[in-house]
mmCIF file of C-alpha atoms in Angstrom:
data_model
loop_
_atom_site.group_PDB
_atom_site.id
_atom_site.type_symbol
_atom_site.label_atom_id
_atom_site.label_comp_id
_atom_site.label_asym_id
_atom_site.label_seq_id
_atom_site.Cartn_x
_atom_site.Cartn_y
_atom_site.Cartn_z
ATOM 1 C CA UNK A 1 7.369 11.228 26.984
ATOM 2 C CA UNK A 2 5.573 10.790 23.677
ATOM 3 C CA UNK A 3 7.318 9.763 20.433
ATOM 4 C CA UNK A 4 5.892 12.649 18.641
ATOM 5 C CA UNK A 5 3.842 15.676 18.897
ATOM 6 C CA UNK A 6 1.795 17.394 16.065
ATOM 7 C CA UNK A 7 1.442 20.990 16.676
ATOM 8 C CA UNK A 8 -0.089 24.172 14.604
ATOM 9 C CA UNK A 9 -2.900 22.532 12.669
ATOM 10 C CA UNK A 10 -6.516 22.456 12.939
ATOM 11 C CA UNK A 11 -8.360 19.028 13.502
ATOM 12 C CA UNK A 12 -11.018 17.305 11.999
ATOM 13 C CA UNK A 13 -11.334 14.506 14.571
ATOM 14 C CA UNK A 14 -14.446 12.798 12.830
ATOM 15 C CA UNK A 15 -15.625 11.910 16.617
ATOM 16 C CA UNK A 16 -19.287 11.472 17.269
ATOM 17 C CA UNK A 17 -22.189 10.575 14.900
ATOM 18 C CA UNK A 18 -22.095 13.810 12.491
ATOM 19 C CA UNK A 19 -20.116 16.418 11.545
ATOM 20 C CA UNK A 20 -16.124 17.004 11.610
ATOM 21 C CA UNK A 21 -15.742 17.079 15.441
ATOM 22 C CA UNK A 22 -13.245 20.338 14.713
ATOM 23 C CA UNK A 23 -10.781 21.250 16.982
ATOM 24 C CA UNK A 24 -8.966 24.617 16.027
ATOM 25 C CA UNK A 25 -5.330 25.109 16.799
ATOM 26 C CA UNK A 26 -5.108 21.676 17.825
ATOM 27 C CA UNK A 27 -2.434 19.144 19.095
ATOM 28 C CA UNK A 28 -1.831 15.484 18.723
ATOM 29 C CA UNK A 29 0.481 13.560 20.900
ATOM 30 C CA UNK A 30 1.603 10.067 19.505
ATOM 31 C CA UNK A 31 3.099 7.176 21.469
ATOM 32 C CA UNK A 32 3.929 3.717 20.124
ATOM 33 C CA UNK A 33 2.090 4.371 16.834
ATOM 34 C CA UNK A 34 -1.181 5.456 18.663
ATOM 35 C CA UNK A 35 -2.711 8.655 19.734
ATOM 36 C CA UNK A 36 -1.868 9.356 23.399
ATOM 37 C CA UNK A 37 -3.326 12.832 23.694
ATOM 38 C CA UNK A 38 -5.465 14.950 21.470
ATOM 39 C CA UNK A 39 -7.131 18.477 22.239
ATOM 40 C CA UNK A 40 -6.304 22.288 21.978
ATOM 41 C CA UNK A 41 -2.664 23.196 21.928
ATOM 42 C CA UNK A 42 -3.524 25.547 24.831
ATOM 43 C CA UNK A 43 -4.410 22.589 26.927
ATOM 44 C CA UNK A 44 -1.225 20.524 26.562
ATOM 45 C CA UNK A 45 0.146 19.408 29.823
ATOM 46 C CA UNK A 46 3.524 21.133 29.301
ATOM 47 C CA UNK A 47 5.909 22.858 26.963
ATOM 48 C CA UNK A 48 6.166 20.987 23.518
ATOM 49 C CA UNK A 49 9.790 20.221 23.718
ATOM 50 C CA UNK A 50 9.463 18.511 27.204
ATOM 51 C CA UNK A 51 6.504 16.250 25.986
ATOM 52 C CA UNK A 52 7.732 14.436 22.790
ATOM 53 C CA UNK A 53 10.900 13.281 21.136
ATOM 54 C CA UNK A 54 9.974 14.829 17.919
ATOM 55 C CA UNK A 55 7.719 17.969 17.338
ATOM 56 C CA UNK A 56 6.164 18.162 13.805
ATOM 57 C CA UNK A 57 4.684 21.639 12.796
ATOM 58 C CA UNK A 58 1.825 21.287 10.694
ATOM 59 C CA UNK A 59 1.989 24.605 9.074
ATOM 60 C CA UNK A 60 -1.560 25.499 9.939
ATOM 61 C CA UNK A 61 -2.851 22.731 7.647
ATOM 62 C CA UNK A 62 -6.199 20.792 8.562
ATOM 63 C CA UNK A 63 -5.463 17.363 9.981
ATOM 64 C CA UNK A 64 -7.787 14.522 9.514
ATOM 65 C CA UNK A 65 -7.610 10.861 9.981
ATOM 66 C CA UNK A 66 -5.867 9.035 7.089
ATOM 67 C CA UNK A 67 -8.528 8.270 4.549
ATOM 68 C CA UNK A 68 -9.945 4.709 4.065
ATOM 69 C CA UNK A 69 -10.793 3.246 0.732
ATOM 70 C CA UNK A 70 -13.189 0.475 2.005
ATOM 71 C CA UNK A 71 -13.851 -1.105 -1.645
ATOM 72 C CA UNK A 72 -11.406 -1.622 -4.300
ATOM 73 C CA UNK A 73 -10.167 -4.291 -7.026
ATOM 74 C CA UNK A 74 -6.717 -3.038 -7.011
ATOM 75 C CA UNK A 75 -5.276 -6.545 -7.990
ATOM 76 C CA UNK A 76 -5.821 -7.696 -11.342
ATOM 77 C CA UNK A 77 -4.234 -8.159 -14.763
ATOM 78 C CA UNK A 78 -5.311 -6.640 -18.249
ATOM 79 C CA UNK A 79 -7.350 -3.618 -19.454
ATOM 80 C CA UNK A 80 -10.739 -2.924 -20.417
ATOM 81 C CA UNK A 81 -10.745 0.268 -22.030
ATOM 82 C CA UNK A 82 -12.321 -1.054 -25.147
ATOM 83 C CA UNK A 83 -15.611 -1.834 -23.138
ATOM 84 C CA UNK A 84 -15.822 1.873 -22.338
ATOM 85 C CA UNK A 85 -15.838 2.663 -25.965
ATOM 86 C CA UNK A 86 -18.607 0.005 -26.516
ATOM 87 C CA UNK A 87 -20.782 1.499 -23.774
ATOM 88 C CA UNK A 88 -20.477 4.502 -25.140
ATOM 89 C CA UNK A 89 -21.826 3.290 -28.597
ATOM 90 C CA UNK A 90 -24.864 1.929 -26.633
ATOM 91 C CA UNK A 91 -24.011 -1.467 -25.177
ATOM 92 C CA UNK A 92 -24.909 -1.883 -21.596
ATOM 93 C CA UNK A 93 -22.769 -3.596 -18.736
ATOM 94 C CA UNK A 94 -24.810 -6.755 -18.928
ATOM 95 C CA UNK A 95 -24.910 -7.073 -22.538
ATOM 96 C CA UNK A 96 -20.894 -6.722 -22.555
ATOM 97 C CA UNK A 97 -20.780 -9.248 -19.722
ATOM 98 C CA UNK A 98 -23.104 -11.902 -21.401
ATOM 99 C CA UNK A 99 -20.946 -11.533 -24.569
ATOM 100 C CA UNK A 100 -17.880 -12.772 -22.712
ATOM 101 C CA UNK A 101 -16.542 -9.242 -21.710
ATOM 102 C CA UNK A 102 -16.805 -7.601 -18.241
ATOM 103 C CA UNK A 103 -15.473 -9.572 -15.376
ATOM 104 C CA UNK A 104 -14.657 -12.777 -17.172
ATOM 105 C CA UNK A 105 -12.199 -10.815 -19.574
ATOM 106 C CA UNK A 106 -10.266 -9.776 -16.848
ATOM 107 C CA UNK A 107 -10.128 -13.253 -15.487
ATOM 108 C CA UNK A 108 -8.279 -14.600 -18.400
ATOM 109 C CA UNK A 109 -5.893 -11.770 -18.108
ATOM 110 C CA UNK A 110 -5.453 -12.267 -14.376
ATOM 111 C CA UNK A 111 -4.906 -15.892 -14.578
ATOM 112 C CA UNK A 112 -2.102 -15.223 -17.156
ATOM 113 C CA UNK A 113 -0.335 -12.706 -14.942
ATOM 114 C CA UNK A 114 2.523 -13.591 -12.540
ATOM 115 C CA UNK A 115 2.428 -12.768 -8.872
ATOM 116 C CA UNK A 116 5.019 -10.047 -9.572
ATOM 117 C CA UNK A 117 3.236 -8.449 -12.330
ATOM 118 C CA UNK A 118 -0.224 -8.358 -10.001
ATOM 119 C CA UNK A 119 2.058 -6.745 -7.434
ATOM 120 C CA UNK A 120 3.497 -4.050 -9.615
ATOM 121 C CA UNK A 121 0.315 -2.995 -11.328
ATOM 122 C CA UNK A 122 -1.398 -2.907 -7.905
ATOM 123 C CA UNK A 123 1.166 -0.772 -6.326
ATOM 124 C CA UNK A 124 0.805 1.715 -9.327
ATOM 125 C CA UNK A 125 -2.798 1.927 -8.809
ATOM 126 C CA UNK A 126 -2.216 2.460 -5.030
ATOM 127 C CA UNK A 127 0.169 5.145 -5.487
ATOM 128 C CA UNK A 128 -2.339 7.610 -6.418
ATOM 129 C CA UNK A 129 -4.531 6.778 -3.453
ATOM 130 C CA UNK A 130 -1.594 7.216 -1.233
ATOM 131 C CA UNK A 131 -0.826 10.527 -2.656
ATOM 132 C CA UNK A 132 -4.315 11.533 -1.693
ATOM 133 C CA UNK A 133 -4.026 10.619 2.143
ATOM 134 C CA UNK A 134 -5.145 7.209 1.786
ATOM 135 C CA UNK A 135 -3.863 5.009 4.689
ATOM 136 C CA UNK A 136 -6.025 2.190 4.562
ATOM 137 C CA UNK A 137 -7.243 0.186 1.694
ATOM 138 C CA UNK A 138 -9.307 -2.859 1.064
ATOM 139 C CA UNK A 139 -8.413 -5.222 -1.795
ATOM 140 C CA UNK A 140 -10.664 -7.704 -3.150
ATOM 141 C CA UNK A 141 -9.804 -11.043 -5.092
ATOM 142 C CA UNK A 142 -12.173 -11.958 -7.659
ATOM 143 C CA UNK A 143 -10.478 -11.998 -10.896
ATOM 144 C CA UNK A 144 -9.060 -15.744 -10.741
ATOM 145 C CA UNK A 145 -12.343 -17.749 -10.283
ATOM 146 C CA UNK A 146 -9.945 -20.745 -9.580
ATOM 147 C CA UNK A 147 -8.248 -21.942 -6.328
ATOM 148 C CA UNK A 148 -4.909 -21.179 -7.418
ATOM 149 C CA UNK A 149 -5.265 -17.634 -8.841
ATOM 150 C CA UNK A 150 -7.561 -16.366 -6.105
ATOM 151 C CA UNK A 151 -4.756 -17.404 -3.731
ATOM 152 C CA UNK A 152 -2.427 -15.645 -5.898
ATOM 153 C CA UNK A 153 -4.383 -12.353 -5.916
ATOM 154 C CA UNK A 154 -4.702 -12.553 -2.017
ATOM 155 C CA UNK A 155 -1.020 -12.976 -1.642
ATOM 156 C CA UNK A 156 -0.197 -10.209 -3.909
ATOM 157 C CA UNK A 157 -2.688 -7.953 -1.804
ATOM 158 C CA UNK A 158 -0.679 -9.093 1.306
ATOM 159 C CA UNK A 159 2.566 -7.891 -0.483
ATOM 160 C CA UNK A 160 0.896 -4.622 -1.424
ATOM 161 C CA UNK A 161 0.708 -3.817 2.316
ATOM 162 C CA UNK A 162 4.496 -5.110 3.074
ATOM 163 C CA UNK A 163 5.747 -3.079 0.004
ATOM 164 C CA UNK A 164 3.671 0.308 0.812
ATOM 165 C CA UNK A 165 3.299 0.490 4.527
ATOM 166 C CA UNK A 166 -0.388 1.009 4.263
ATOM 167 C CA UNK A 167 -2.897 -0.844 6.264
ATOM 168 C CA UNK A 168 -4.639 -3.313 3.780
ATOM 169 C CA UNK A 169 -7.657 -5.544 4.422
ATOM 170 C CA UNK A 170 -8.394 -8.445 2.271
ATOM 171 C CA UNK A 171 -11.585 -9.609 0.785
ATOM 172 C CA UNK A 172 -12.126 -13.045 -0.719
ATOM 173 C CA UNK A 173 -14.448 -12.489 -3.931
ATOM 174 C CA UNK A 174 -14.553 -15.957 -5.409
ATOM 175 C CA UNK A 175 -18.339 -15.571 -6.112
ATOM 176 C CA UNK A 176 -17.781 -12.552 -8.276
ATOM 177 C CA UNK A 177 -18.752 -14.257 -11.675
ATOM 178 C CA UNK A 178 -19.280 -17.629 -12.958
ATOM 179 C CA UNK A 179 -16.003 -18.698 -14.918
ATOM 180 C CA UNK A 180 -16.285 -19.955 -18.518
ATOM 181 C CA UNK A 181 -15.628 -23.645 -17.370
ATOM 182 C CA UNK A 182 -18.645 -23.483 -15.158
ATOM 183 C CA UNK A 183 -20.913 -21.570 -17.380
ATOM 184 C CA UNK A 184 -23.410 -24.256 -17.586
ATOM 185 C CA UNK A 185 -23.404 -25.345 -14.056
ATOM 186 C CA UNK A 186 -22.981 -22.297 -11.748
ATOM 187 C CA UNK A 187 -24.106 -24.516 -8.592
ATOM 188 C CA UNK A 188 -21.001 -26.638 -8.902
ATOM 189 C CA UNK A 189 -18.698 -23.486 -9.059
ATOM 190 C CA UNK A 190 -20.381 -22.578 -5.814
ATOM 191 C CA UNK A 191 -19.581 -25.891 -4.423
ATOM 192 C CA UNK A 192 -15.794 -25.222 -5.345
ATOM 193 C CA UNK A 193 -15.951 -21.819 -3.596
ATOM 194 C CA UNK A 194 -17.705 -23.174 -0.391
ATOM 195 C CA UNK A 195 -15.852 -26.652 -0.134
ATOM 196 C CA UNK A 196 -12.492 -25.814 -1.481
ATOM 197 C CA UNK A 197 -11.695 -22.019 -1.713
ATOM 198 C CA UNK A 198 -12.980 -20.624 1.513
ATOM 199 C CA UNK A 199 -11.401 -23.473 3.657
ATOM 200 C CA UNK A 200 -8.116 -23.227 2.104
ATOM 201 C CA UNK A 201 -8.127 -19.644 2.375
ATOM 202 C CA UNK A 202 -9.095 -19.468 5.905
ATOM 203 C CA UNK A 203 -6.549 -21.993 6.754
ATOM 204 C CA UNK A 204 -3.846 -19.770 5.460
ATOM 205 C CA UNK A 205 -5.354 -16.627 6.871
ATOM 206 C CA UNK A 206 -5.385 -14.938 3.579
ATOM 207 C CA UNK A 207 -8.597 -12.841 3.826
ATOM 208 C CA UNK A 208 -10.225 -10.724 6.399
ATOM 209 C CA UNK A 209 -13.818 -11.084 5.012
ATOM 210 C CA UNK A 210 -15.806 -12.899 2.245
ATOM 211 C CA UNK A 211 -17.676 -10.971 -0.341
ATOM 212 C CA UNK A 212 -19.859 -12.003 -3.223
ATOM 213 C CA UNK A 213 -21.728 -10.385 -6.164
ATOM 214 C CA UNK A 214 -25.517 -10.736 -5.922
ATOM 215 C CA UNK A 215 -26.947 -9.994 -9.122
ATOM 216 C CA UNK A 216 -28.837 -11.451 -12.290
ATOM 217 C CA UNK A 217 -25.502 -11.612 -14.175
ATOM 218 C CA UNK A 218 -23.640 -12.996 -11.365
ATOM 219 C CA UNK A 219 -25.267 -15.291 -8.296
ATOM 220 C CA UNK A 220 -28.665 -15.694 -6.866
ATOM 221 C CA UNK A 221 -29.597 -14.985 -3.317
ATOM 222 C CA UNK A 222 -29.644 -18.955 -2.589
ATOM 223 C CA UNK A 223 -26.336 -19.143 -4.108
ATOM 224 C CA UNK A 224 -24.757 -16.172 -1.971
ATOM 225 C CA UNK A 225 -26.433 -17.468 1.107
ATOM 226 C CA UNK A 226 -24.302 -20.620 0.721
ATOM 227 C CA UNK A 227 -21.318 -18.724 0.359
ATOM 228 C CA UNK A 228 -22.016 -16.862 3.432
ATOM 229 C CA UNK A 229 -22.741 -19.855 5.379
ATOM 230 C CA UNK A 230 -19.414 -21.139 4.340
ATOM 231 C CA UNK A 231 -17.780 -18.064 5.429
ATOM 232 C CA UNK A 232 -19.549 -18.133 9.046
ATOM 233 C CA UNK A 233 -18.456 -21.785 9.357
ATOM 234 C CA UNK A 234 -14.686 -20.666 8.981
ATOM 235 C CA UNK A 235 -15.168 -17.595 11.130
ATOM 236 C CA UNK A 236 -15.112 -15.016 8.308
ATOM 237 C CA UNK A 237 -17.410 -11.920 8.308
ATOM 238 C CA UNK A 238 -19.111 -10.946 5.104
ATOM 239 C CA UNK A 239 -19.753 -8.356 2.486
ATOM 240 C CA UNK A 240 -21.972 -8.104 -0.460
ATOM 241 C CA UNK A 241 -22.099 -6.495 -3.742
ATOM 242 C CA UNK A 242 -25.971 -5.788 -3.488
ATOM 243 C CA UNK A 243 -28.670 -4.317 -5.651
ATOM 244 C CA UNK A 244 -26.332 -2.686 -8.228
ATOM 245 C CA UNK A 245 -28.477 -3.438 -11.494
ATOM 246 C CA UNK A 246 -31.580 -4.444 -9.890
ATOM 247 C CA UNK A 247 -33.351 -5.257 -6.530
ATOM 248 C CA UNK A 248 -32.390 -8.875 -5.721
ATOM 249 C CA UNK A 249 -32.974 -8.164 -1.905
ATOM 250 C CA UNK A 250 -29.391 -8.308 -1.567
ATOM 251 C CA UNK A 251 -29.191 -5.693 1.269
ATOM 252 C CA UNK A 252 -31.828 -7.509 3.160
ATOM 253 C CA UNK A 253 -29.621 -10.750 2.504
ATOM 254 C CA UNK A 254 -26.401 -9.445 3.618
ATOM 255 C CA UNK A 255 -28.113 -7.837 6.859
ATOM 256 C CA UNK A 256 -29.450 -11.434 7.529
ATOM 257 C CA UNK A 257 -25.774 -12.527 7.806
ATOM 258 C CA UNK A 258 -24.875 -9.312 9.986
ATOM 259 C CA UNK A 259 -22.647 -8.291 7.120
ATOM 260 C CA UNK A 260 -20.066 -5.637 7.658
ATOM 261 C CA UNK A 261 -21.322 -3.849 4.434
ATOM 262 C CA UNK A 262 -23.518 -3.939 1.481
ATOM 263 C CA UNK A 263 -22.055 -1.908 -1.302
ATOM 264 C CA UNK A 264 -23.354 -0.247 -4.529
ATOM 265 C CA UNK A 265 -27.252 -0.485 -3.503
ATOM 266 C CA UNK A 266 -28.852 1.723 -6.179
ATOM 267 C CA UNK A 267 -31.895 -0.598 -6.204
ATOM 268 C CA UNK A 268 -32.033 -1.230 -2.642
ATOM 269 C CA UNK A 269 -35.724 -1.319 -1.252
ATOM 270 C CA UNK A 270 -37.178 0.225 1.758
ATOM 271 C CA UNK A 271 -37.064 -3.223 3.279
ATOM 272 C CA UNK A 272 -33.460 -3.555 2.704
ATOM 273 C CA UNK A 273 -32.855 -0.226 4.199
ATOM 274 C CA UNK A 274 -34.796 -1.247 7.328
ATOM 275 C CA UNK A 275 -32.808 -4.475 7.588
ATOM 276 C CA UNK A 276 -29.412 -2.968 7.319
ATOM 277 C CA UNK A 277 -30.391 -0.471 10.010
ATOM 278 C CA UNK A 278 -31.315 -3.393 12.474
ATOM 279 C CA UNK A 279 -28.219 -5.104 11.476
ATOM 280 C CA UNK A 280 -25.720 -2.247 11.826
ATOM 281 C CA UNK A 281 -24.416 -2.908 8.373
ATOM 282 C CA UNK A 282 -22.612 -0.007 6.511
ATOM 283 C CA UNK A 283 -23.845 1.145 3.166
ATOM 284 C CA UNK A 284 -20.937 1.566 1.065
ATOM 285 C CA UNK A 285 -21.641 4.002 -1.829
ATOM 286 C CA UNK A 286 -19.684 3.568 -5.286
ATOM 287 C CA UNK A 287 -20.525 6.858 -7.067
ATOM 288 C CA UNK A 288 -17.555 6.120 -9.515
ATOM 289 C CA UNK A 289 -19.425 2.900 -10.965
ATOM 290 C CA UNK A 290 -22.638 4.818 -10.982
ATOM 291 C CA UNK A 291 -20.849 7.506 -13.009
ATOM 292 C CA UNK A 292 -18.968 5.270 -15.480
ATOM 293 C CA UNK A 293 -21.952 3.175 -16.123
ATOM 294 C CA UNK A 294 -24.156 6.112 -16.637
ATOM 295 C CA UNK A 295 -26.747 5.002 -14.195
ATOM 296 C CA UNK A 296 -29.774 6.970 -13.569
ATOM 297 C CA UNK A 297 -31.174 5.572 -10.151
ATOM 298 C CA UNK A 298 -29.204 6.537 -7.180
ATOM 299 C CA UNK A 299 -29.238 4.582 -3.988
ATOM 300 C CA UNK A 300 -31.603 5.567 -1.437
ATOM 301 C CA UNK A 301 -29.463 8.137 0.560
ATOM 302 C CA UNK A 302 -32.304 10.048 2.180
ATOM 303 C CA UNK A 303 -33.704 6.556 3.346
ATOM 304 C CA UNK A 304 -30.161 5.544 4.777
ATOM 305 C CA UNK A 305 -29.667 8.761 6.572
ATOM 306 C CA UNK A 306 -33.537 8.693 8.157
ATOM 307 C CA UNK A 307 -32.920 5.091 9.199
ATOM 308 C CA UNK A 308 -29.440 5.734 10.613
ATOM 309 C CA UNK A 309 -27.771 3.518 8.369
ATOM 310 C CA UNK A 310 -23.883 4.557 8.256
ATOM 311 C CA UNK A 311 -22.711 5.629 4.839
ATOM 312 C CA UNK A 312 -19.372 4.785 3.514
ATOM 313 C CA UNK A 313 -17.806 6.201 0.265
ATOM 314 C CA UNK A 314 -15.107 4.054 -1.918
ATOM 315 C CA UNK A 315 -13.809 4.246 -5.341
ATOM 316 C CA UNK A 316 -14.434 0.753 -6.324
ATOM 317 C CA UNK A 317 -11.435 1.112 -8.401
ATOM 318 C CA UNK A 318 -11.415 -1.845 -11.021
ATOM 319 C CA UNK A 319 -10.433 -2.420 -14.543
ATOM 320 C CA UNK A 320 -13.982 -2.097 -16.233
ATOM 321 C CA UNK A 321 -17.045 -0.186 -14.430
ATOM 322 C CA UNK A 322 -14.902 2.088 -12.159
ATOM 323 C CA UNK A 323 -11.565 2.859 -13.284
ATOM 324 C CA UNK A 324 -11.185 5.578 -10.496
ATOM 325 C CA UNK A 325 -8.116 5.983 -8.672
ATOM 326 C CA UNK A 326 -8.942 9.212 -6.881
ATOM 327 C CA UNK A 327 -10.639 8.940 -3.705
ATOM 328 C CA UNK A 328 -10.994 12.806 -3.453
ATOM 329 C CA UNK A 329 -12.871 12.734 -6.868
ATOM 330 C CA UNK A 330 -15.038 9.926 -5.665
ATOM 331 C CA UNK A 331 -16.139 12.343 -2.294
ATOM 332 C CA UNK A 332 -17.083 14.989 -4.869
ATOM 333 C CA UNK A 333 -18.959 12.594 -6.936
ATOM 334 C CA UNK A 334 -20.941 11.338 -3.958
ATOM 335 C CA UNK A 335 -21.742 14.952 -3.031
ATOM 336 C CA UNK A 336 -22.706 15.936 -6.580
ATOM 337 C CA UNK A 337 -24.537 12.667 -7.660
ATOM 338 C CA UNK A 338 -25.904 11.279 -4.372
ATOM 339 C CA UNK A 339 -26.320 14.690 -2.607
ATOM 340 C CA UNK A 340 -24.033 13.554 0.171
ATOM 341 C CA UNK A 341 -22.984 16.588 2.362
ATOM 342 C CA UNK A 342 -19.197 17.311 2.540
ATOM 343 C CA UNK A 343 -19.203 16.059 6.103
ATOM 344 C CA UNK A 344 -20.894 12.968 5.127
ATOM 345 C CA UNK A 345 -18.428 12.293 2.382
ATOM 346 C CA UNK A 346 -15.544 12.717 4.741
ATOM 347 C CA UNK A 347 -17.157 10.541 7.368
ATOM 348 C CA UNK A 348 -17.702 7.994 4.440
ATOM 349 C CA UNK A 349 -13.909 7.873 3.754
ATOM 350 C CA UNK A 350 -12.845 7.739 7.435
ATOM 351 C CA UNK A 351 -14.952 6.603 10.485
ATOM 352 C CA UNK A 352 -17.646 4.698 8.262
ATOM 353 C CA UNK A 353 -15.149 3.350 5.949
ATOM 354 C CA UNK A 354 -13.510 2.010 9.021
ATOM 355 C CA UNK A 355 -16.473 0.392 10.222
ATOM 356 C CA UNK A 356 -17.160 -1.165 6.960
ATOM 357 C CA UNK A 357 -13.815 -3.000 7.352
ATOM 358 C CA UNK A 358 -14.366 -3.999 11.080
ATOM 359 C CA UNK A 359 -11.907 -1.523 12.027
ATOM 360 C CA UNK A 360 -13.979 0.956 13.952
ATOM 361 C CA UNK A 361 -11.617 0.450 16.763
ATOM 362 C CA UNK A 362 -8.481 0.943 15.249
ATOM 363 C CA UNK A 363 -8.576 3.841 12.630
ATOM 364 C CA UNK A 364 -11.009 6.393 11.026
ATOM 365 C CA UNK A 365 -11.057 8.980 13.639
ATOM 366 C CA UNK A 366 -8.557 11.020 15.856
ATOM 367 C CA UNK A 367 -9.217 9.775 19.412
ATOM 368 C CA UNK A 368 -7.021 8.531 22.255
ATOM 369 C CA UNK A 369 -5.874 4.873 21.707
ATOM 370 C CA UNK A 370 -6.470 4.739 17.777
ATOM 371 C CA UNK A 371 -3.834 4.519 15.398
ATOM 372 C CA UNK A 372 -1.991 7.867 14.773
ATOM 373 C CA UNK A 373 -2.979 7.623 10.942
ATOM 374 C CA UNK A 374 -3.028 11.281 9.726
ATOM 375 C CA UNK A 375 -3.368 13.217 6.504
ATOM 376 C CA UNK A 376 -2.550 16.803 6.406
ATOM 377 C CA UNK A 377 -4.443 19.280 3.970
ATOM 378 C CA UNK A 378 -3.711 22.764 2.846
ATOM 379 C CA UNK A 379 -7.422 24.003 2.558
ATOM 380 C CA UNK A 380 -9.093 26.624 4.496
ATOM 381 C CA UNK A 381 -11.887 24.339 5.712
ATOM 382 C CA UNK A 382 -12.646 20.678 5.416
ATOM 383 C CA UNK A 383 -15.660 21.392 3.032
ATOM 384 C CA UNK A 384 -12.981 21.951 0.360
ATOM 385 C CA UNK A 385 -12.031 18.109 0.122
ATOM 386 C CA UNK A 386 -15.601 17.181 -1.398
ATOM 387 C CA UNK A 387 -16.278 20.598 -3.029
ATOM 388 C CA UNK A 388 -13.154 20.768 -5.379
ATOM 389 C CA UNK A 389 -12.666 18.427 -8.197
ATOM 390 C CA UNK A 390 -9.196 17.640 -9.905
ATOM 391 C CA UNK A 391 -6.903 18.926 -7.298
ATOM 392 C CA UNK A 392 -4.682 17.440 -4.745
ATOM 393 C CA UNK A 393 -4.175 19.516 -1.671
ATOM 394 C CA UNK A 394 -2.721 16.708 0.653
ATOM 395 C CA UNK A 395 0.594 18.018 2.108
ATOM 396 C CA UNK A 396 1.579 15.245 4.493
ATOM 397 C CA UNK A 397 0.475 11.793 5.592
ATOM 398 C CA UNK A 398 1.553 9.800 8.620
ATOM 399 C CA UNK A 399 0.717 6.084 9.514
ATOM 400 C CA UNK A 400 1.181 4.879 13.115
ATOM 401 C CA UNK A 401 2.697 8.291 13.855
ATOM 402 C CA UNK A 402 5.345 7.980 11.090
ATOM 403 C CA UNK A 403 5.342 10.528 8.547
ATOM 404 C CA UNK A 404 5.627 8.910 5.286
ATOM 405 C CA UNK A 405 5.709 12.021 3.051
#
């Protein structure tokens, strides 16, 4: 007997390489937190009450995989709303960063925050995502830029998982910016990242991947390569903030190290697209940052599509360049600003987002054997999830088959 059976809903399984994978009037059987059976209700192998201990009525809602936000900076201290005002007066992101604002200003606030303060503020931010059907979230460090604070951030991210019940993947982003104490010797800071931080974080099992920011205001391709080599030596996959503000050939660099993903990608060249396609790396699009920074060059979406590069969509929720806490709004931005179809936007927050986190065999689709992470939506068609802005039609969420709302 199954633990639970979901009936009276339409399914967007997100199976296959394209489209929603629709099953009208579908059913999902759950056992031990995983999908044990899925298909049309008419094809169930028996009467509902004989098949499962609990039967859930979806009320004609659409059921999708639980959404996945595969790029966030939820754990941090401080506030950078003042920089928003400065940008509106004409200051660029780069100018603010070079004047001591940006990431470095958040570093000071994060270093001063206690572990409990970091946890409490992250849970507040996460609550908005959870209310919109998010069941898996990636959380990066990168606002400590010293060993003890980077560890404190990753530990707080682990506590977020325990407190929220959501699946959390942690990425170590020590190579996010050059801290003030190393401003005249960034190579020595990379030494610290490679020789102390990564070994200690790997030893403690605090990260699922290593990330870096490759950009003129951050780290050079050579410095990023050193970080990735250290990650590989400790068995950790890599990701990269790539080609956001200029073409630093970051996508190709990420592909050279078989990165799970390269993220941002506004300035990625044709060579970078081809390299990602060959490596199987996911292109993570972050339209919230594009919107808030008032960028004008969009990522090469048509080229990714033609080359078969899977595209994920994420909030990039962070204190400065993307203070976005709505994945549904991000899906709309991806469609309006980057011309993703509604199907691509939902695939970007389900099956492709799972792939970007190394979780393709765990979640992101409704298929037998995968986690029974479900989001229920009061909509007429899944297109509405990307089409409408400023509304939340999520009427139910289950993680591992257990209904949490």
